[in-house]
XYZ file of C-alpha atoms in Angstrom:
673
model
C -5.302 -62.448 -82.485
C -1.704 -61.272 -82.021
C -2.873 -57.670 -81.724
C -5.455 -58.561 -79.072
C -2.892 -60.543 -77.073
C -0.374 -57.698 -77.372
C -2.854 -55.162 -76.003
C -3.586 -57.389 -73.011
C 0.048 -58.295 -72.436
C 1.393 -54.743 -72.380
C -1.008 -53.778 -69.585
C 0.512 -56.512 -67.389
C 4.164 -55.714 -68.107
C 4.707 -52.785 -65.679
C 3.986 -55.101 -62.738
C 6.132 -58.028 -63.876
C 9.129 -56.481 -65.682
C 12.052 -55.245 -63.569
C 12.372 -51.462 -63.356
C 15.791 -51.600 -65.062
C 14.057 -52.309 -68.412
C 12.951 -49.030 -70.044
C 11.581 -50.195 -73.407
C 7.917 -50.853 -74.297
C 6.724 -50.360 -70.699
C 4.088 -47.719 -70.034
C 5.445 -44.868 -67.923
C 9.113 -45.589 -68.719
C 11.100 -43.604 -71.248
C 14.349 -43.935 -73.137
C 15.610 -40.718 -71.542
C 15.333 -42.378 -68.124
C 18.106 -44.797 -69.060
C 20.259 -41.969 -70.447
C 19.873 -39.899 -67.274
C 20.585 -42.800 -64.911
C 23.609 -44.014 -66.887
C 25.223 -40.579 -66.896
C 24.512 -40.087 -63.188
C 26.133 -43.474 -62.456
C 29.291 -42.573 -64.362
C 29.376 -39.131 -62.753
C 29.156 -40.763 -59.306
C 32.019 -43.153 -59.998
C 34.195 -40.356 -61.323
C 33.484 -38.133 -58.326
C 34.150 -40.910 -55.799
C 37.223 -42.165 -57.693
C 35.707 -45.658 -57.843
C 37.348 -48.067 -60.275
C 34.845 -49.797 -62.505
C 33.841 -50.869 -65.993
C 30.902 -50.020 -68.207
C 29.963 -52.921 -70.499
C 27.847 -52.016 -73.509
C 26.612 -55.277 -75.012
C 25.224 -55.905 -78.468
C 22.949 -58.927 -78.935
C 23.407 -60.652 -82.278
C 20.195 -60.907 -84.349
C 18.144 -60.597 -81.185
C 14.662 -61.340 -82.551
C 15.856 -64.134 -84.855
C 17.690 -66.309 -82.345
C 15.582 -66.341 -79.208
C 14.456 -69.819 -78.110
C 10.728 -70.641 -78.068
C 11.152 -72.957 -75.096
C 12.850 -70.107 -73.215
C 9.894 -67.820 -73.953
C 7.501 -70.445 -72.619
C 9.709 -70.918 -69.555
C 9.603 -67.173 -68.788
C 5.817 -67.045 -69.230
C 5.447 -69.977 -66.843
C 7.754 -68.386 -64.267
C 5.643 -65.244 -64.392
C 2.503 -67.324 -63.762
C 0.792 -66.801 -67.091
C -2.054 -69.356 -67.489
C -1.454 -72.454 -69.588
C -4.028 -71.289 -72.147
C -2.199 -67.980 -72.542
C 1.092 -69.777 -73.130
C -0.548 -71.928 -75.814
C -1.881 -68.827 -77.566
C 1.532 -67.175 -77.495
C 3.211 -70.318 -78.807
C 0.683 -70.579 -81.632
C 1.383 -66.983 -82.645
C 5.174 -67.286 -82.711
C 5.613 -70.842 -84.041
C 3.611 -70.663 -87.270
C 6.412 -68.951 -89.201
C 7.609 -70.312 -92.542
C 10.275 -68.926 -94.852
C 10.841 -69.192 -98.597
C 14.068 -68.665 -100.517
C 14.072 -66.220 -103.424
C 15.554 -68.014 -106.418
C 15.860 -65.879 -109.555
C 13.363 -63.483 -108.039
C 10.719 -66.132 -107.280
C 10.061 -67.720 -103.846
C 10.898 -71.423 -103.776
C 10.014 -74.003 -101.127
C 9.050 -73.520 -97.501
C 11.257 -73.729 -94.420
C 9.596 -73.966 -91.025
C 11.180 -71.792 -88.330
C 12.282 -73.424 -85.084
C 13.149 -70.314 -83.086
C 12.931 -66.529 -83.196
C 10.115 -63.990 -83.299
C 9.016 -61.869 -86.232
C 9.910 -58.246 -86.839
C 6.766 -56.137 -87.118
C 4.584 -58.515 -85.127
C 2.781 -56.497 -82.398
C 3.558 -59.269 -79.897
C 7.288 -59.443 -80.584
C 8.516 -56.397 -78.583
C 6.634 -57.472 -75.458
C 7.756 -61.097 -75.724
C 11.357 -59.984 -76.141
C 11.136 -57.716 -73.099
C 9.790 -60.674 -71.098
C 12.735 -62.782 -72.208
C 15.295 -60.075 -71.393
C 13.828 -59.833 -67.904
C 15.664 -63.090 -67.168
C 18.997 -61.286 -67.545
C 17.790 -58.357 -65.461
C 16.562 -60.591 -62.631
C 19.744 -62.657 -62.763
C 22.017 -59.617 -62.424
C 19.861 -58.118 -59.660
C 19.957 -61.431 -57.765
C 23.743 -61.618 -58.014
C 24.010 -58.031 -56.824
C 21.746 -58.689 -53.828
C 23.982 -61.647 -52.858
C 27.165 -59.579 -53.204
C 28.365 -61.644 -56.169
C 28.662 -58.528 -58.340
C 28.651 -54.849 -57.460
C 27.542 -51.919 -59.553
C 27.029 -48.419 -58.235
C 25.361 -47.634 -54.932
C 23.731 -44.250 -54.422
C 24.261 -43.668 -50.690
C 23.416 -47.336 -49.953
C 19.808 -46.689 -50.920
C 19.540 -47.299 -54.658
C 21.798 -49.817 -56.415
C 22.283 -49.895 -60.184
C 24.176 -52.767 -61.800
C 22.573 -52.641 -65.251
C 20.141 -50.864 -67.556
C 18.176 -52.363 -70.441
C 16.403 -50.774 -73.353
C 15.058 -53.700 -75.402
C 18.269 -55.362 -76.661
C 20.581 -52.508 -75.580
C 22.360 -53.810 -72.482
C 24.484 -51.591 -70.246
C 26.234 -53.169 -67.245
C 28.162 -51.414 -64.457
C 30.616 -53.488 -62.439
C 33.402 -52.534 -60.064
C 36.934 -53.691 -60.839
C 37.152 -56.830 -58.743
C 38.187 -60.293 -59.932
C 35.310 -62.023 -58.166
C 32.730 -59.598 -59.514
C 34.082 -59.910 -63.053
C 34.197 -63.718 -62.967
C 30.634 -63.901 -61.667
C 29.464 -61.478 -64.342
C 31.097 -63.577 -67.066
C 29.341 -66.705 -65.777
C 26.005 -64.858 -65.647
C 26.329 -63.725 -69.270
C 27.253 -67.259 -70.365
C 24.275 -68.689 -68.475
C 21.938 -66.199 -70.150
C 23.258 -67.112 -73.598
C 22.764 -70.830 -73.023
C 19.296 -70.414 -71.543
C 17.859 -67.960 -74.070
C 19.555 -68.972 -77.305
C 20.767 -65.384 -77.716
C 24.438 -64.549 -78.194
C 26.445 -61.396 -77.592
C 28.275 -59.969 -80.583
C 31.842 -59.644 -79.290
C 32.974 -57.455 -82.178
C 30.306 -54.842 -81.394
C 30.238 -55.168 -77.602
C 32.532 -52.743 -75.775
C 34.037 -52.282 -72.338
C 34.862 -48.786 -71.068
C 37.058 -48.135 -68.015
C 36.480 -45.531 -65.330
C 39.506 -44.543 -63.217
C 41.372 -47.635 -64.527
C 44.638 -47.887 -66.451
C 44.731 -48.853 -70.125
C 46.719 -52.017 -69.369
C 44.168 -53.299 -66.885
C 41.368 -52.434 -69.307
C 42.956 -54.432 -72.132
C 43.343 -57.395 -69.784
C 39.648 -57.387 -68.828
C 38.535 -56.733 -72.418
C 40.496 -59.809 -73.495
C 38.901 -61.806 -70.677
C 35.383 -60.973 -71.913
C 36.338 -60.962 -75.597
C 34.975 -57.428 -76.059
C 36.427 -54.315 -77.663
C 37.973 -51.548 -75.550
C 36.385 -48.144 -76.007
C 37.053 -45.155 -73.810
C 34.340 -42.758 -72.703
C 32.389 -41.075 -74.086
C 30.676 -43.878 -76.012
C 27.458 -43.728 -77.974
C 24.533 -45.050 -75.923
C 20.958 -44.901 -77.228
C 21.994 -42.201 -79.677
C 23.766 -39.819 -77.275
C 27.289 -39.625 -75.825
C 27.620 -41.481 -72.525
C 30.074 -40.097 -69.987
C 30.917 -36.974 -71.987
C 30.989 -33.289 -71.150
C 27.777 -31.552 -72.314
C 29.500 -28.170 -72.045
C 31.963 -29.037 -74.817
C 31.281 -28.585 -78.527
C 32.403 -32.154 -79.335
C 29.595 -33.570 -77.173
C 27.117 -32.218 -79.747
C 29.026 -33.270 -82.876
C 26.652 -36.139 -83.611
C 23.579 -33.888 -83.565
C 25.213 -31.226 -85.731
C 26.418 -33.893 -88.168
C 22.838 -35.188 -88.476
C 21.728 -31.674 -89.408
C 24.492 -31.438 -92.037
C 23.478 -34.759 -93.570
C 19.839 -33.730 -93.679
C 20.660 -30.429 -95.370
C 23.025 -32.047 -97.870
C 20.230 -34.375 -98.942
C 17.953 -31.489 -99.919
C 18.234 -29.362 -103.036
C 17.869 -25.821 -101.734
C 17.015 -24.225 -105.062
C 14.123 -26.613 -105.708
C 12.311 -25.881 -102.444
C 10.119 -22.826 -101.992
C 10.475 -20.715 -98.870
C 7.194 -22.147 -97.631
C 8.577 -25.637 -98.164
C 11.769 -24.719 -96.321
C 9.747 -23.425 -93.395
C 7.765 -26.670 -93.260
C 10.932 -28.792 -93.374
C 12.619 -26.651 -90.735
C 9.747 -26.932 -88.273
C 8.858 -30.564 -88.992
C 12.314 -32.070 -89.447
C 15.330 -29.876 -88.721
C 14.066 -28.472 -85.430
C 13.309 -31.964 -84.111
C 16.851 -33.307 -84.632
C 18.422 -31.682 -81.530
C 15.345 -32.314 -79.358
C 16.349 -35.828 -78.297
C 19.704 -34.764 -76.861
C 18.328 -31.488 -75.482
C 15.790 -33.510 -73.478
C 18.499 -34.589 -71.027
C 21.441 -32.212 -71.424
C 21.884 -28.446 -71.511
C 23.731 -27.262 -74.585
C 26.238 -24.385 -74.498
C 25.238 -21.099 -76.120
C 27.745 -21.662 -78.935
C 25.864 -24.821 -79.965
C 22.541 -22.956 -79.989
C 24.063 -20.334 -82.272
C 25.694 -22.836 -84.618
C 22.557 -24.917 -85.104
C 20.315 -21.880 -85.532
C 22.739 -20.479 -88.107
C 22.205 -23.628 -90.186
C 18.459 -23.123 -89.782
C 18.636 -19.484 -90.910
C 20.778 -20.278 -93.926
C 18.415 -23.043 -94.992
C 15.292 -20.937 -94.465
C 16.547 -18.128 -96.680
C 18.023 -20.417 -99.312
C 21.672 -20.236 -98.319
C 24.228 -23.016 -97.982
C 27.869 -23.500 -97.063
C 28.857 -22.332 -100.555
C 26.301 -19.556 -100.996
C 25.019 -16.947 -98.560
C 21.600 -15.447 -99.328
C 20.289 -12.357 -97.575
C 18.311 -13.031 -94.415
C 15.405 -10.709 -95.091
C 13.918 -10.643 -91.588
C 15.611 -10.598 -88.202
C 15.913 -14.052 -86.628
C 14.368 -12.826 -83.374
C 11.200 -12.019 -85.327
C 11.233 -15.409 -87.083
C 11.466 -17.211 -83.738
C 8.589 -15.257 -82.200
C 5.223 -16.990 -81.676
C 2.779 -16.547 -84.530
C 0.494 -14.320 -82.466
C 3.472 -11.979 -81.933
C 4.241 -11.651 -85.625
C 6.716 -14.509 -85.976
C 6.783 -17.886 -87.686
C 6.519 -19.975 -84.544
C 10.045 -21.371 -84.887
C 11.213 -22.176 -81.372
C 14.528 -20.892 -80.113
C 16.803 -23.711 -79.030
C 17.457 -22.084 -75.667
C 13.729 -21.992 -74.895
C 13.267 -25.544 -76.193
C 16.152 -26.806 -74.049
C 14.759 -25.070 -70.974
C 11.243 -26.450 -71.512
C 12.503 -30.004 -72.087
C 14.702 -29.989 -68.985
C 11.901 -28.571 -66.834
C 9.765 -31.528 -67.856
C 11.999 -33.652 -65.621
C 10.983 -31.475 -62.665
C 7.323 -31.999 -63.511
C 7.893 -35.729 -63.804
C 9.739 -35.725 -60.490
C 6.613 -34.471 -58.762
C 4.264 -36.815 -60.616
C 6.139 -40.141 -60.701
C 6.489 -41.706 -57.293
C 8.083 -45.061 -58.175
C 10.257 -44.380 -61.224
C 13.778 -45.789 -61.067
C 15.334 -42.519 -62.239
C 13.609 -40.629 -59.407
C 14.842 -43.166 -56.850
C 18.384 -42.633 -58.140
C 18.113 -38.848 -57.918
C 16.620 -38.991 -54.419
C 19.348 -41.382 -53.283
C 22.233 -39.455 -54.836
C 21.217 -35.966 -53.761
C 20.009 -34.778 -50.389
C 16.504 -33.368 -50.217
C 15.982 -30.434 -47.871
C 12.271 -30.961 -47.191
C 9.428 -33.246 -48.206
C 8.386 -32.818 -51.811
C 11.337 -30.557 -52.605
C 13.378 -31.108 -55.735
C 16.871 -32.341 -54.755
C 19.713 -29.894 -55.230
C 23.155 -30.846 -56.466
C 25.766 -31.309 -53.770
C 29.280 -32.664 -53.465
C 28.270 -35.972 -55.056
C 27.960 -34.368 -58.482
C 30.099 -32.632 -61.080
C 29.192 -30.037 -63.688
C 28.763 -32.889 -66.203
C 25.833 -34.368 -64.285
C 22.534 -34.042 -66.194
C 20.718 -33.222 -62.947
C 23.143 -30.361 -62.395
C 21.706 -28.655 -65.491
C 18.109 -29.647 -64.760
C 18.015 -28.298 -61.204
C 19.169 -24.842 -62.364
C 15.640 -24.244 -63.637
C 14.122 -25.245 -60.274
C 13.215 -21.709 -59.174
C 11.771 -20.799 -62.583
C 9.712 -23.987 -62.687
C 8.434 -23.667 -59.124
C 7.314 -20.087 -59.776
C 4.913 -21.458 -62.421
C 3.257 -24.210 -60.391
C 0.705 -24.412 -57.614
C 0.053 -27.373 -55.339
C -3.035 -29.420 -54.664
C -2.185 -30.757 -51.185
C -4.627 -33.726 -51.236
C -3.434 -35.814 -48.265
C -0.473 -33.479 -47.624
C 1.949 -36.345 -47.004
C 4.692 -35.193 -49.377
C 4.566 -31.426 -48.808
C 6.460 -29.559 -46.134
C 3.972 -27.410 -44.233
C 6.450 -24.578 -43.717
C 8.829 -24.828 -46.664
C 6.846 -25.998 -49.720
C 5.073 -23.453 -51.921
C 1.575 -24.806 -51.448
C -0.220 -21.638 -50.280
C -0.133 -18.386 -52.305
C 3.021 -19.757 -53.982
C 5.123 -18.560 -51.016
C 6.400 -20.828 -48.209
C 4.546 -20.262 -44.962
C 7.911 -19.880 -43.241
C 8.264 -16.617 -45.171
C 4.623 -15.561 -44.913
C 4.505 -15.911 -41.113
C 8.154 -16.081 -39.969
C 7.260 -15.282 -36.349
C 4.948 -18.283 -36.065
C 7.475 -20.452 -37.895
C 10.083 -19.590 -35.267
C 7.643 -20.579 -32.513
C 6.650 -23.916 -34.057
C 7.906 -27.182 -32.610
C 7.269 -28.875 -35.988
C 9.371 -26.898 -38.450
C 10.112 -29.981 -40.565
C 6.575 -31.396 -40.452
C 4.503 -32.252 -43.487
C 1.145 -30.674 -44.216
C -0.494 -33.928 -43.134
C 1.274 -33.875 -39.765
C 0.116 -30.334 -38.967
C -3.475 -31.221 -39.839
C -5.275 -32.522 -36.739
C -7.818 -35.056 -37.946
C -9.467 -35.308 -34.549
C -10.368 -31.623 -34.336
C -10.541 -31.172 -38.118
C -8.257 -28.169 -37.731
C -4.629 -27.049 -38.049
C -2.285 -27.428 -35.084
C 1.229 -25.989 -35.383
C 2.131 -27.033 -31.797
C 3.925 -23.858 -30.665
C 6.608 -23.972 -27.993
C 4.555 -21.590 -25.854
C 0.982 -20.241 -25.893
C 0.446 -17.651 -28.606
C -0.248 -14.078 -27.591
C -3.327 -12.276 -28.890
C -1.646 -10.815 -31.976
C 0.034 -14.113 -32.882
C -3.243 -15.974 -32.432
C -5.031 -13.538 -34.752
C -2.354 -14.071 -37.392
C -2.597 -17.843 -37.039
C -6.408 -17.791 -37.196
C -6.274 -15.634 -40.326
C -3.852 -18.018 -42.029
C -5.880 -21.078 -41.034
C -8.999 -19.608 -42.633
C -7.209 -19.344 -45.980
C -5.677 -22.833 -45.938
C -7.444 -25.646 -47.844
C -8.793 -28.653 -45.993
C -6.853 -31.924 -46.097
C -8.464 -35.144 -47.349
C -6.674 -38.402 -46.614
C -8.502 -40.304 -49.345
C -7.364 -38.131 -52.257
C -3.879 -39.509 -52.737
C -0.504 -37.814 -53.040
C 0.069 -34.090 -53.427
C -0.001 -32.953 -57.045
C 1.369 -29.867 -58.788
C -0.626 -27.855 -61.312
C 1.023 -26.012 -64.195
C -0.407 -22.502 -64.097
C 0.445 -21.375 -67.678
C -1.650 -24.178 -69.216
C -5.448 -24.300 -69.273
C -5.288 -28.036 -68.625
C -3.032 -27.397 -65.604
C -0.687 -30.076 -66.961
C 2.865 -29.361 -67.998
C 3.476 -29.129 -71.731
C 6.744 -28.322 -73.462
C 4.889 -25.958 -75.813
C 3.463 -23.839 -72.988
C 6.832 -23.734 -71.216
C 8.566 -22.600 -74.421
C 5.970 -19.891 -74.907
C 6.437 -18.568 -71.365
C 10.243 -18.718 -71.643
C 10.156 -16.712 -74.882
C 7.808 -14.043 -73.558
C 9.869 -13.575 -70.406
C 13.101 -13.139 -72.358
C 11.764 -10.857 -75.127
C 10.932 -7.163 -75.202
C 7.149 -6.554 -75.095
C 5.605 -5.352 -78.350
C 4.118 -1.861 -78.429
C 1.777 -2.597 -81.335
C -1.045 -5.087 -81.761
C -0.949 -5.679 -85.507
C 1.246 -8.769 -85.069
C -1.728 -10.595 -83.528
C -3.554 -10.430 -86.852
C -0.913 -12.634 -88.472
C -2.073 -15.684 -86.534
C -5.119 -15.727 -88.853
C -2.764 -15.910 -91.834
C -0.995 -19.012 -90.504
C -4.334 -20.677 -89.732
C -5.651 -20.138 -93.254
C -5.682 -22.897 -95.879
C -3.596 -21.184 -98.547
C -0.297 -22.809 -99.632
C 2.613 -22.388 -97.246
C 4.660 -20.492 -99.828
C 1.864 -17.908 -100.082
C 1.744 -17.562 -96.298
C 5.497 -16.969 -96.250
C 5.130 -14.407 -99.060
C 2.362 -12.437 -97.298
C 4.181 -12.645 -93.955
C 7.327 -11.170 -95.532
C 5.218 -8.492 -97.193
C 3.568 -7.466 -93.907
C 7.022 -7.032 -92.401
C 7.872 -4.898 -95.487
C 10.961 -6.954 -96.302
C 10.258 -8.230 -99.828
C 13.130 -7.828 -102.264
C 11.657 -4.814 -104.029
C 14.100 -2.299 -105.504
C 13.900 0.124 -102.585
C 14.806 -2.634 -100.108
C 17.580 -3.979 -102.340
C 18.971 -0.440 -102.576
C 19.186 -0.355 -98.770
C 20.726 -3.829 -98.374
C 23.035 -4.007 -101.371
C 22.959 -1.053 -103.795
C 25.137 -2.871 -106.316
C 22.385 -5.479 -106.814
C 19.564 -3.031 -107.608
C 18.575 -1.805 -111.059
C 19.754 1.614 -112.112
C 17.558 3.566 -112.093
C 15.562 1.584 -109.510
C 12.235 2.171 -111.185
C 9.283 -0.137 -111.498
C 10.042 -2.654 -114.233
C 6.378 -2.698 -115.232
C 5.457 0.970 -115.722
C 8.962 2.517 -115.737
C 7.495 5.730 -114.378
C 8.129 5.478 -110.637
C 10.582 3.975 -108.196
C 9.649 0.473 -107.108
C 8.543 -0.060 -103.543
C 5.933 -2.480 -102.226
C 3.092 0.049 -102.174
C 3.739 1.056 -105.757
C 4.330 -2.461 -107.073
C 1.262 -4.080 -105.496
C -1.273 -1.224 -105.383
C -0.470 1.975 -107.285
C 1.273 0.657 -110.403
C -1.156 0.929 -113.381
C -0.763 -2.789 -114.041
C -1.616 -3.614 -110.412
C -4.566 -1.185 -110.447
C -6.043 -2.893 -113.483
C -5.851 -6.310 -111.789
C -7.388 -4.972 -108.584
C -10.231 -3.384 -110.534
C -10.968 -6.760 -112.161
C -10.720 -8.426 -108.735
C -13.098 -5.917 -107.174
C -15.588 -6.344 -110.014
C -15.549 -10.149 -109.810
C -15.659 -10.511 -105.999
C -17.889 -7.527 -105.242
C -15.353 -6.294 -102.700
C -14.276 -2.637 -102.858
C -10.538 -2.077 -103.204
C -9.134 0.009 -100.385
C -6.586 2.614 -101.462
C -4.126 2.023 -98.660
C -0.660 0.595 -98.174
C 0.247 -3.059 -98.648
C 0.732 -3.769 -94.954
C -2.741 -2.504 -94.028
C -4.270 -4.357 -96.977
C -2.727 -7.665 -95.893
C -3.710 -7.178 -92.252
C -7.266 -6.343 -93.294
C -7.392 -9.538 -95.351
C -6.019 -11.542 -92.408
C -8.724 -10.201 -90.112
C -11.457 -11.270 -92.513
C -10.295 -14.758 -93.410
C -12.409 -17.697 -92.274
C -15.438 -15.720 -91.081
C -17.787 -16.608 -93.929
C -17.731 -17.905 -97.492
C -17.583 -14.433 -99.049
C -14.626 -13.393 -96.905
C -12.806 -16.629 -97.706
C -13.286 -16.002 -101.435
C -12.129 -12.385 -101.092
C -9.090 -13.418 -99.030
C -7.978 -16.259 -101.291
C -8.499 -14.296 -104.510
C -6.670 -11.265 -103.091
C -3.720 -13.472 -102.134
C -3.752 -14.918 -105.671
C -3.728 -11.365 -107.096
C -0.744 -10.309 -104.987
C 1.060 -13.525 -105.914
C 0.362 -12.946 -109.639
C 1.788 -9.411 -109.498
C 4.936 -10.684 -107.784
C 5.458 -13.578 -110.211
C 4.993 -11.290 -113.248
C 7.448 -8.767 -111.819
C 10.099 -11.481 -111.288
C 9.535 -12.890 -114.791
C 10.126 -9.431 -116.236
C 13.383 -8.935 -114.338
C 14.938 -12.385 -114.423
C 13.440 -13.993 -117.552
C 12.608 -10.904 -119.639
C 9.140 -12.391 -119.998
C 6.168 -10.023 -120.107
C 2.450 -10.773 -119.942
C -0.583 -8.680 -120.828
C -3.392 -7.725 -118.475
C -5.562 -10.521 -119.811
C -2.787 -13.115 -119.543
C -2.032 -11.933 -116.026
C -5.739 -12.211 -115.191
C -5.713 -15.798 -116.446
C -2.598 -16.459 -114.373
C -4.373 -15.003 -111.355
C -7.254 -17.424 -111.881
C -4.846 -20.372 -112.044
C -3.183 -19.190 -108.826
C -6.637 -18.765 -107.309
C -7.430 -22.405 -108.113
C -4.142 -23.417 -106.505
C -5.105 -21.542 -103.350
C -8.568 -23.127 -103.228
C -7.156 -26.595 -103.955
C -5.037 -26.239 -100.854
């Protein structure tokens, strides 16, 4: 029942919860609060406004909330009486037992609070916190408190993300007294209490003495900016290394918790892509990192991938630029941080064009001056280099070169200045007609004449014959306008779905910044990564195709002191060891391949290792026979490599028959995968 009520309740929340609450509401994101908060602080700093940022911690939020307060909020929001009874039944049937010597004893009936893990609890809590949001907004509208005002259009006094409360208030005795009374009223009404030891107050353009005075008045701790808010520094400088300390420290902790030597290279690759690469993503979604941070984080990635650590440096067998290439270009599909950062920041530009009523968009529109309808605001005098939007808007031209517009009703597109036709503003396509128009700032909708079902640019004078021909030609190529199709919408050209995705943006960013490949063999490797063999085998074959395995000839090139002397094949001791000899032409390898060919019915091609692996990659997945040939060939190559390493490092030899048995066990491992 709770799940059914939760599903119904969450659909109603966007219409009843104030836009300052970002948690558990469809269409609102945690990054919205981070962006707005940093833009607020940037505005105060630029305008030299004296104010305080209060970051409040609610003590045991779910456990202390009053049931009668929940019912009061539901009633105020006009939920039916039956609904309120259902909600009360779900939250008031809680009983607790005390563990005594490991066994639960007795039952205690709860009288307040909501349960962790209950699907209803987050939505009920958001409803309750809306009381505080409405209270602060009401006081602000009456002039009782004052937060930040973006050009007298958008006012922000507070931001909420579930129980994370951030309040902005100017330094004024009346405002501060009213805020204190509002917080006390909320505590008494809801049953919730603020944890004074964890709540902080941060000054902006205010002396330390004044800050201590106000902190004592509220009973909070003084903490100077930047402070940690929702996991990122608030009010810091994204261009400084210290701004990213928390992210880099998280990477260090993650790496220190893993035993490098006990993880195969395939396992390291999986951990890097699934875990390590995701750690910076949260902060990169709102801020642009300096190049030095990209390099430092990627160095940790490289060291981990190749088995190195702070105490030990292993050879990086393959260039990092190859590793970070897409799989179809011969790489591993590891994304470069620069490309990831660019793609994540450009998502804000896509959201700007697709979200008409978001609070963060209202703040950006109010703070920065738009040049024309539908245009992305540029940063002006109201912003510093620390503003998140300052970094986001730098990708405006790149982003706009990748989108096209569906005009629909044309109400939010500038007819002359927006890129809605051939991806070039009409003011540049037909500058002569633009100069003659009396409606240079008009929208597409305003130029469209519904009465005549035609375009009317309203020139200052009658057009001459040549100008009229140009105008008629342009009109023929323009799409028709439909008033019933809603707002103008962008389409993302690089994606088949025409919707913006971070993955497609990263792919485009990489290809534009890399040197085009002259060969096509890299494309075959995508079949390797799609196969169902173990990840460590994929890594092994991938390294082999790039001809970078640690065979004696490669070791001789990298570090001659580490190679055997003479650098012959440890198996036959009759020829120098390179990959072609070790895996194909060595008598031991030939015997295994002959057995493989006899058992699979596939002829062995006398070629080099790279061509052999690429041929296998091309065949995988096409039919059952090819899958068997591919998997068994991979098992054979893996067996040869394992035997070679056992001979060198463990002085452990194996006969042809034993190696054949080992190959079968590896084959089973491949098929089990």
